[in-house]
Short mmCIF file of C-alpha atoms and ligand atoms in Angstrom, two decimals:
data_model
loop_
_atom_site.label_atom_id
_atom_site.label_comp_id
_atom_site.label_asym_id
_atom_site.label_seq_id
_atom_site.Cartn_x
_atom_site.Cartn_y
_atom_site.Cartn_z
CA MET A 287 -0.06 -0.17 0.01
CA ASN A 288 2.87 2.56 0.90
CA ASN A 289 4.32 2.18 -2.80
CA MET A 290 5.21 5.44 -4.34
CA HIS A 291 2.24 7.22 -6.31
CA LYS A 292 2.86 9.06 -9.57
CA ALA A 293 0.62 11.94 -10.98
CA GLY A 294 0.41 14.51 -13.26
CA PHE A 295 -1.11 16.80 -16.14
CA VAL A 296 -0.93 15.88 -19.75
CA ASN A 297 -2.04 18.55 -22.09
CA ILE A 298 -3.02 17.72 -25.82
CA VAL A 299 -2.46 20.63 -28.03
CA GLY A 300 -2.41 21.34 -31.60
CA ASN A 301 -3.93 22.53 -34.85
CA PRO A 302 -7.55 21.79 -35.69
CA ASN A 303 -8.61 18.43 -36.95
CA VAL A 304 -5.44 16.65 -36.35
CA GLY A 305 -6.94 14.05 -34.22
CA LYS A 306 -6.27 15.26 -30.48
CA SER A 307 -9.81 14.33 -29.40
CA THR A 308 -9.39 10.84 -30.90
CA LEU A 309 -6.19 10.29 -29.22
CA MET A 310 -7.53 11.59 -25.96
CA ASN A 311 -10.23 8.81 -26.32
CA ALA A 312 -7.91 6.35 -27.04
CA LEU A 313 -5.65 7.11 -24.19
CA VAL A 314 -8.40 7.26 -21.78
CA GLY A 315 -10.51 4.30 -23.14
CA GLU A 316 -13.62 6.23 -22.81
CA ARG A 317 -15.67 8.29 -25.33
CA ILE A 318 -15.36 11.74 -23.44
CA SER A 319 -14.38 14.23 -26.27
CA ILE A 320 -16.33 14.44 -29.33
CA ILE A 321 -14.98 13.72 -32.73
CA THR A 322 -15.78 14.80 -36.33
CA SER A 323 -14.11 15.56 -39.58
CA LYS A 324 -14.89 19.12 -39.19
CA ALA A 325 -12.49 21.76 -37.70
CA GLN A 326 -13.27 23.54 -34.44
CA THR A 327 -15.01 20.15 -33.08
CA THR A 328 -13.63 20.89 -29.37
CA ARG A 329 -14.79 24.28 -27.87
CA HIS A 330 -13.49 23.69 -24.31
CA ARG A 331 -10.76 22.21 -22.32
CA ILE A 332 -11.67 18.76 -21.26
CA MET A 333 -10.43 16.56 -18.97
CA GLY A 334 -9.89 12.41 -19.11
CA ILE A 335 -8.38 10.81 -16.17
CA VAL A 336 -6.63 7.58 -16.19
CA ASN A 337 -6.08 5.75 -13.08
CA GLY A 338 -3.82 2.85 -12.13
CA ASP A 339 -3.05 1.25 -8.70
CA ASP A 340 -0.15 3.58 -8.32
CA PHE A 341 -0.57 6.19 -10.95
CA GLN A 342 -3.09 9.09 -12.16
CA VAL A 343 -2.71 10.74 -15.37
CA VAL A 344 -4.95 13.82 -16.05
CA TYR A 345 -5.16 14.30 -19.75
CA SER A 346 -6.44 17.57 -21.04
CA ASP A 347 -8.12 17.96 -24.32
CA THR A 348 -7.96 21.45 -25.92
CA PRO A 349 -9.58 23.21 -29.08
CA GLY A 350 -7.45 23.36 -32.18
CA VAL A 351 -5.42 26.36 -32.20
CA LEU A 352 -6.71 29.20 -34.43
CA LYS A 353 -6.57 32.90 -35.04
CA PRO A 354 -9.69 34.33 -33.12
CA ASN A 355 -12.32 35.99 -35.29
CA TYR A 356 -15.06 36.23 -32.92
CA LYS A 357 -15.38 36.16 -28.84
CA LEU A 358 -16.12 32.56 -28.73
CA GLN A 359 -12.89 31.74 -30.55
CA GLU A 360 -11.01 33.90 -28.31
CA SER A 361 -12.16 31.81 -25.50
CA MET A 362 -11.07 28.78 -27.31
CA ARG A 363 -7.50 29.95 -28.05
CA GLU A 364 -7.50 30.77 -24.37
CA PHE A 365 -8.05 27.14 -23.42
CA SER A 366 -5.09 26.18 -25.77
CA ASN A 367 -2.80 28.87 -24.25
CA SER A 368 -3.57 27.81 -20.85
CA ALA A 369 -2.72 24.33 -21.49
CA LEU A 370 0.74 25.56 -22.31
CA LYS A 371 1.47 26.50 -19.01
CA ASP A 372 0.08 23.82 -16.32
CA ALA A 373 1.59 20.66 -17.93
CA ASP A 374 4.01 18.11 -16.72
CA ILE A 375 3.92 16.62 -20.23
CA LEU A 376 2.83 18.54 -23.38
CA LEU A 377 1.58 16.37 -26.19
CA TYR A 378 1.83 18.49 -29.32
CA VAL A 379 -0.15 16.65 -31.67
CA THR A 380 0.23 16.90 -35.63
CA ASP A 381 -1.03 14.77 -38.46
CA VAL A 382 0.45 13.95 -41.92
CA ILE A 383 -1.44 16.65 -43.58
CA ASP A 384 -0.76 19.47 -41.00
CA SER A 385 2.02 22.04 -41.19
CA PHE A 386 4.03 23.79 -38.74
CA GLU A 387 3.72 26.91 -40.86
CA LYS A 388 0.09 27.18 -39.90
CA ASN A 389 0.76 28.39 -36.33
CA ARG A 390 4.59 29.13 -36.00
CA ASP A 391 3.88 31.27 -32.67
CA PHE A 392 2.38 28.14 -31.06
CA VAL A 393 5.01 25.87 -32.15
CA GLU A 394 7.67 28.31 -30.65
CA ASN A 395 5.69 28.75 -27.47
CA VAL A 396 5.50 24.71 -27.17
CA ARG A 397 9.18 24.94 -28.08
CA ASN A 398 9.96 27.33 -25.18
CA SER A 399 7.54 25.56 -22.72
CA ARG A 400 8.97 24.21 -19.43
CA SER A 401 7.13 21.05 -19.80
CA LYS A 402 8.27 17.96 -21.22
CA VAL A 403 7.13 17.91 -24.87
CA PHE A 404 6.09 14.76 -26.99
CA LEU A 405 5.61 15.34 -30.78
CA VAL A 406 2.96 13.18 -31.68
CA ILE A 407 2.45 12.41 -35.50
CA ASN A 408 -1.06 11.16 -36.08
CA LYS A 409 -2.91 9.33 -38.78
CA ILE A 410 0.34 7.42 -39.97
CA ASP A 411 -2.31 4.94 -41.44
CA LEU A 412 -2.38 7.37 -44.22
CA ILE A 413 0.98 7.46 -45.47
CA ASP A 414 4.04 5.20 -46.43
CA GLU A 415 7.21 4.82 -44.44
CA ASP A 416 9.51 6.89 -46.68
CA LYS A 417 7.09 9.91 -46.37
CA LEU A 418 6.86 9.38 -42.50
CA LEU A 419 10.75 9.42 -42.30
CA ARG A 420 10.74 12.92 -43.93
CA LEU A 421 8.03 14.14 -41.69
CA VAL A 422 9.92 13.19 -38.51
CA ASP A 423 13.08 14.84 -40.07
CA LEU A 424 11.13 18.11 -40.62
CA TRP A 425 9.73 18.06 -37.16
CA LYS A 426 13.14 17.26 -35.53
CA GLU A 427 14.17 20.69 -36.72
CA GLN A 428 10.99 22.47 -35.48
CA LEU A 429 11.24 20.65 -31.89
CA PRO A 430 14.57 19.39 -31.61
CA ASP A 431 14.23 18.59 -27.75
CA ALA A 432 10.99 16.55 -28.20
CA GLN A 433 10.43 12.75 -28.24
CA ILE A 434 8.61 11.85 -31.47
CA PHE A 435 5.68 9.40 -31.46
CA PRO A 436 4.10 8.26 -34.75
CA ILE A 437 0.79 6.84 -34.30
CA SER A 438 -2.69 6.41 -35.48
CA ALA A 439 -5.10 7.15 -32.87
CA GLN A 440 -7.87 5.87 -35.13
CA GLU A 441 -6.18 2.41 -35.67
CA ASN A 442 -4.93 2.30 -32.08
CA PHE A 443 -1.36 1.86 -33.38
CA GLY A 444 1.34 3.43 -31.12
CA VAL A 445 -0.87 4.38 -28.43
CA GLU A 446 0.03 1.81 -26.02
CA GLN A 447 3.98 2.92 -26.18
CA LEU A 448 2.99 6.68 -25.92
CA LEU A 449 0.84 5.78 -22.69
CA ARG A 450 3.93 3.92 -21.28
CA SER A 451 6.20 6.70 -22.02
CA ILE A 452 3.72 9.03 -20.33
CA VAL A 453 3.56 6.93 -17.10
CA GLU A 454 7.17 6.44 -16.73
CA LEU A 455 7.82 10.33 -16.93
CA LEU A 456 5.24 11.34 -14.31
CA PRO A 457 6.34 12.87 -11.17
CA GLU A 458 6.06 11.44 -7.87
CA SER A 459 2.76 13.03 -6.51
CA PRO A 460 -0.49 11.97 -4.75
CA PRO A 461 -3.63 11.90 -6.94
CA TYR A 462 -5.16 15.26 -8.08
CA PHE A 463 -8.68 13.91 -8.27
CA ASP A 464 -10.84 11.13 -6.88
CA LYS A 465 -9.27 7.82 -8.13
CA THR A 466 -12.81 6.72 -9.44
CA ALA A 467 -13.30 9.62 -11.67
CA PHE A 468 -12.59 9.80 -15.28
CA THR A 469 -13.40 13.39 -15.94
CA ASP A 470 -14.09 16.75 -14.15
CA LYS A 471 -17.20 17.59 -16.08
CA PRO A 472 -20.73 17.03 -14.88
CA GLU A 473 -23.00 14.65 -16.56
CA ARG A 474 -24.85 17.49 -18.37
CA PHE A 475 -21.74 18.62 -20.37
CA PHE A 476 -21.76 15.13 -22.17
CA VAL A 477 -25.34 15.27 -23.31
CA ASN A 478 -24.39 18.86 -24.65
CA GLU A 479 -21.52 17.56 -26.32
CA ILE A 480 -23.17 14.43 -27.93
CA ILE A 481 -25.94 16.73 -29.46
CA ARG A 482 -23.57 19.22 -30.66
CA GLU A 483 -21.75 16.17 -32.44
CA LYS A 484 -24.60 15.25 -34.38
CA ILE A 485 -25.32 18.91 -35.27
CA LEU A 486 -21.76 18.92 -36.60
CA LEU A 487 -22.54 15.90 -38.81
CA ASN A 488 -25.78 16.71 -39.95
CA TYR A 489 -25.29 20.38 -41.11
CA ASP A 490 -23.15 22.27 -43.21
CA LYS A 491 -21.64 25.63 -43.62
CA GLU A 492 -21.99 27.93 -40.55
CA VAL A 493 -24.87 26.39 -38.88
CA PRO A 494 -22.96 24.09 -36.86
CA TYR A 495 -20.56 26.92 -35.88
CA SER A 496 -23.51 29.32 -34.71
CA VAL A 497 -25.15 26.61 -32.34
CA GLU A 498 -24.60 25.95 -28.75
CA VAL A 499 -26.50 23.54 -26.49
CA ALA A 500 -27.90 23.85 -23.12
CA VAL A 501 -29.38 21.22 -21.19
CA GLU A 502 -32.42 22.45 -19.18
CA GLU A 503 -33.45 19.22 -17.33
CA PHE A 504 -31.57 16.18 -16.67
CA LYS A 505 -34.08 13.98 -14.46
CA GLU A 506 -32.56 10.32 -13.64
CA ASP A 507 -34.90 7.43 -12.25
CA ASN A 508 -34.37 3.80 -11.88
CA SER A 509 -35.24 3.13 -15.30
CA ILE A 510 -34.84 6.15 -17.49
CA ILE A 511 -33.27 9.56 -17.70
CA ASN A 512 -35.44 12.46 -18.99
CA ILE A 513 -33.51 15.21 -20.62
CA SER A 514 -34.71 18.28 -22.46
CA ALA A 515 -32.25 20.68 -24.12
CA VAL A 516 -32.46 23.62 -25.96
CA ILE A 517 -30.22 24.34 -29.26
CA TYR A 518 -29.60 27.85 -29.57
CA CYS A 519 -28.74 29.39 -33.14
CA GLU A 520 -28.06 32.92 -33.93
CA ARG A 521 -30.50 33.56 -36.64
CA ASN A 522 -34.18 32.64 -37.70
CA SER A 523 -33.02 31.35 -41.01
CA GLN A 524 -30.81 28.90 -38.97
CA LYS A 525 -33.56 27.81 -36.76
CA GLY A 526 -35.43 26.77 -39.83
CA ILE A 527 -32.65 24.67 -41.27
CA LEU A 528 -32.04 23.03 -37.75
CA ILE A 529 -35.74 22.15 -37.52
CA GLY A 530 -35.96 21.12 -41.40
CA LYS A 531 -39.01 20.23 -43.43
CA ASN A 532 -41.80 18.63 -41.17
CA GLY A 533 -39.05 18.84 -38.41
CA LEU A 534 -37.40 15.76 -39.90
CA ALA A 535 -33.74 17.42 -39.67
CA LEU A 536 -34.29 18.09 -36.03
CA LYS A 537 -35.84 14.48 -35.31
CA LYS A 538 -32.62 13.12 -36.84
CA VAL A 539 -30.17 14.72 -34.75
CA GLY A 540 -32.72 13.77 -31.83
CA SER A 541 -32.87 10.03 -32.43
CA GLN A 542 -28.84 9.83 -33.23
CA ALA A 543 -27.99 11.81 -30.10
CA ARG A 544 -30.42 9.74 -27.86
CA LYS A 545 -28.58 6.50 -29.06
CA ASP A 546 -25.15 7.80 -28.12
CA ILE A 547 -26.30 9.20 -24.93
CA GLU A 548 -28.09 6.09 -23.88
CA ALA A 549 -24.55 4.29 -24.55
CA PHE A 550 -22.64 6.87 -22.58
CA PHE A 551 -24.99 6.47 -19.41
CA GLN A 552 -25.91 2.78 -20.16
CA LYS A 553 -29.23 3.67 -19.54
CA LYS A 554 -32.67 4.22 -21.30
CA VAL A 555 -33.00 8.03 -22.40
CA PHE A 556 -36.16 10.32 -23.20
CA LEU A 557 -34.70 13.02 -25.09
CA GLN A 558 -36.56 16.12 -26.07
CA LEU A 559 -34.80 19.07 -28.24
CA TYR A 560 -35.86 22.56 -28.73
CA VAL A 561 -34.45 25.19 -31.03
CA LYS A 562 -34.33 28.97 -29.87
CA VAL A 563 -32.53 31.93 -31.47
CA GLU A 564 -29.97 33.83 -29.34
CA LYS A 565 -29.04 36.64 -31.64
CA ASP A 566 -25.02 36.91 -32.12
CA TRP A 567 -24.46 34.85 -29.04
CA ARG A 568 -20.89 33.83 -30.21
CA SER A 569 -20.05 37.49 -29.99
CA ARG A 570 -21.80 38.26 -26.55
CA GLU A 571 -19.74 38.10 -23.44
CA ASN A 572 -22.63 37.36 -21.09
CA LYS A 573 -24.03 34.80 -23.24
CA LEU A 574 -20.58 33.29 -23.67
CA ARG A 575 -20.25 33.08 -19.68
CA THR A 576 -23.95 31.47 -19.19
CA PHE A 577 -22.69 28.72 -21.81
CA GLY A 578 -19.15 28.11 -19.70
CA TYR A 579 -16.98 30.17 -21.66
CA GLN A 580 -14.39 32.24 -19.76
CA LEU A 581 -12.83 35.36 -21.38
CA THR A 582 -9.73 37.08 -20.02
CA HIS A 583 -10.08 39.92 -22.56
CA THR A 584 -12.80 42.04 -21.64
CA HIS A 585 -12.81 44.56 -24.61
CA ASN A 586 -12.22 44.12 -28.19
N1 LIG B 219 -7.10 8.28 -40.78
C1 LIG B 219 -6.99 8.73 -39.64
N2 LIG B 219 -7.97 9.68 -39.19
C2 LIG B 219 -8.09 9.93 -38.00
C3 LIG B 219 -6.98 9.46 -37.11
N3 LIG B 219 -7.49 9.98 -35.86
C4 LIG B 219 -8.41 10.85 -36.20
N4 LIG B 219 -8.66 10.88 -37.33
C5 LIG B 219 -10.03 11.78 -37.95
O1 LIG B 219 -9.37 12.97 -37.94
C6 LIG B 219 -10.65 13.91 -37.90
C7 LIG B 219 -10.28 14.74 -36.61
O2 LIG B 219 -10.49 14.24 -35.55
P1 LIG B 219 -10.82 14.86 -34.01
O3 LIG B 219 -10.17 13.89 -32.86
O4 LIG B 219 -11.77 15.48 -34.02
O5 LIG B 219 -9.64 16.16 -34.33
P2 LIG B 219 -9.47 17.39 -33.02
O6 LIG B 219 -7.90 17.47 -33.25
O7 LIG B 219 -9.84 17.24 -31.72
O8 LIG B 219 -10.07 18.57 -33.90
P3 LIG B 219 -10.63 19.89 -33.21
O9 LIG B 219 -11.38 19.64 -32.05
O10 LIG B 219 -11.49 20.55 -34.41
O11 LIG B 219 -9.36 20.82 -33.13
C8 LIG B 219 -11.83 12.89 -37.50
O12 LIG B 219 -12.58 12.90 -38.81
C9 LIG B 219 -11.27 11.64 -36.98
O13 LIG B 219 -11.83 10.60 -37.56
C10 LIG B 219 -6.11 8.43 -37.57
O14 LIG B 219 -5.24 8.15 -36.65
N5 LIG B 219 -6.19 8.11 -38.71
MG1 LIG B 220 -11.26 18.07 -30.74
#
C-alpha cells in the first residue's frame, strides 16, 4: 500500500482537426471528447483521467489552435494557451497533412515551454514509411528536444507505447482527483457535447458553428433519464434549417443523439430538443459566460 504514487497533467494541444480528441479518447479508453471531420469540433478544455494502482494521469483535450475572429474563438484560444502553462507533459499533436507553418507562434511557445514535450505524429495509417521519415526529420528541426511518437489514434497503433512513456515520466505525487473519476465535467456536459456532435455531422456551412446547446432538464430515475435541451442558434434562418421540413432534420439529430447518450450512461433516455434564436451569442460576453466559456479579454 505504501508504494510510491505518481500523478501529473498531460495536455493535448495542436492545430484543428489533427486528431487530438481521438487520441484523448484512445488514451483514456472512454468516449469523452466528441470527434468529427470538421475543424473546431472541440470548444472547451476537457479532462480525461486514467487511474492505475500507483498512478493517475490527468489528460486535457483542448480546442485546435486558431486565430480568433469572434469572442467564442477567443475563449477557445485561451483554453489552448492555458494548456501550455500547467502541463507536466505536453502532447503536441500534428498529423500527416498538417504543417507547422500554420501556427508558427504556437509551435514556438511549445518549444519554449518548461514542460516535457512529446511530438505526436498522428494518422500515419494514411502514408508510407518514406514519407513518414521525411516528416520526422522536418519536425526534429522544429522541436529538437521533443521525443517523437508516430501513431494512428484511430487504428490504436502506437498509443500503448505512448501511454507507457507518459506514465514513466510522471512525477511522484498524490492523486489530484478522486481515483474513481474519469473526468471533471458534469453529466450534462456530455449530453451537450453529444448533441453538438450530431449537429456538426448533419449540417453544413456556418450552421454548426452558430450553435450552442444547453441542457435544461436532466432527471434520472431507476429506469430512464429524462432530458430536455435547447439548441441555440444565431438567426431565424438557421432555426429553420435546424428544424428542417416537417421537423425531420431535428428528429434525426434527436434520435442519433439519444442512442449515443444511452450508450454513454448505459440507460434508457427520453430526449426532447427545442430550437431557439439567441441573436449573435458568439460575440456576446454575458451569453458566452452562461454557456460556460471564460473570457480573459474584456474589450475588443
Ligand atoms: N485516418 C485517420 N484519421 C484520424 C485519425 N485520428 C483521427 N482521425 C480523424 O480526424 C478527424 C479529426 O479528429 P478529431 O479527434 O475530432 O480532431 P481534433 O484535433 O480534436 O479536432 P478539433 O477539436 O476540431 O481541433 C476525424 O474525422 C477523425 O476520425 C487517425 O489516426 N487516422
Ligand atoms: Mg477535438
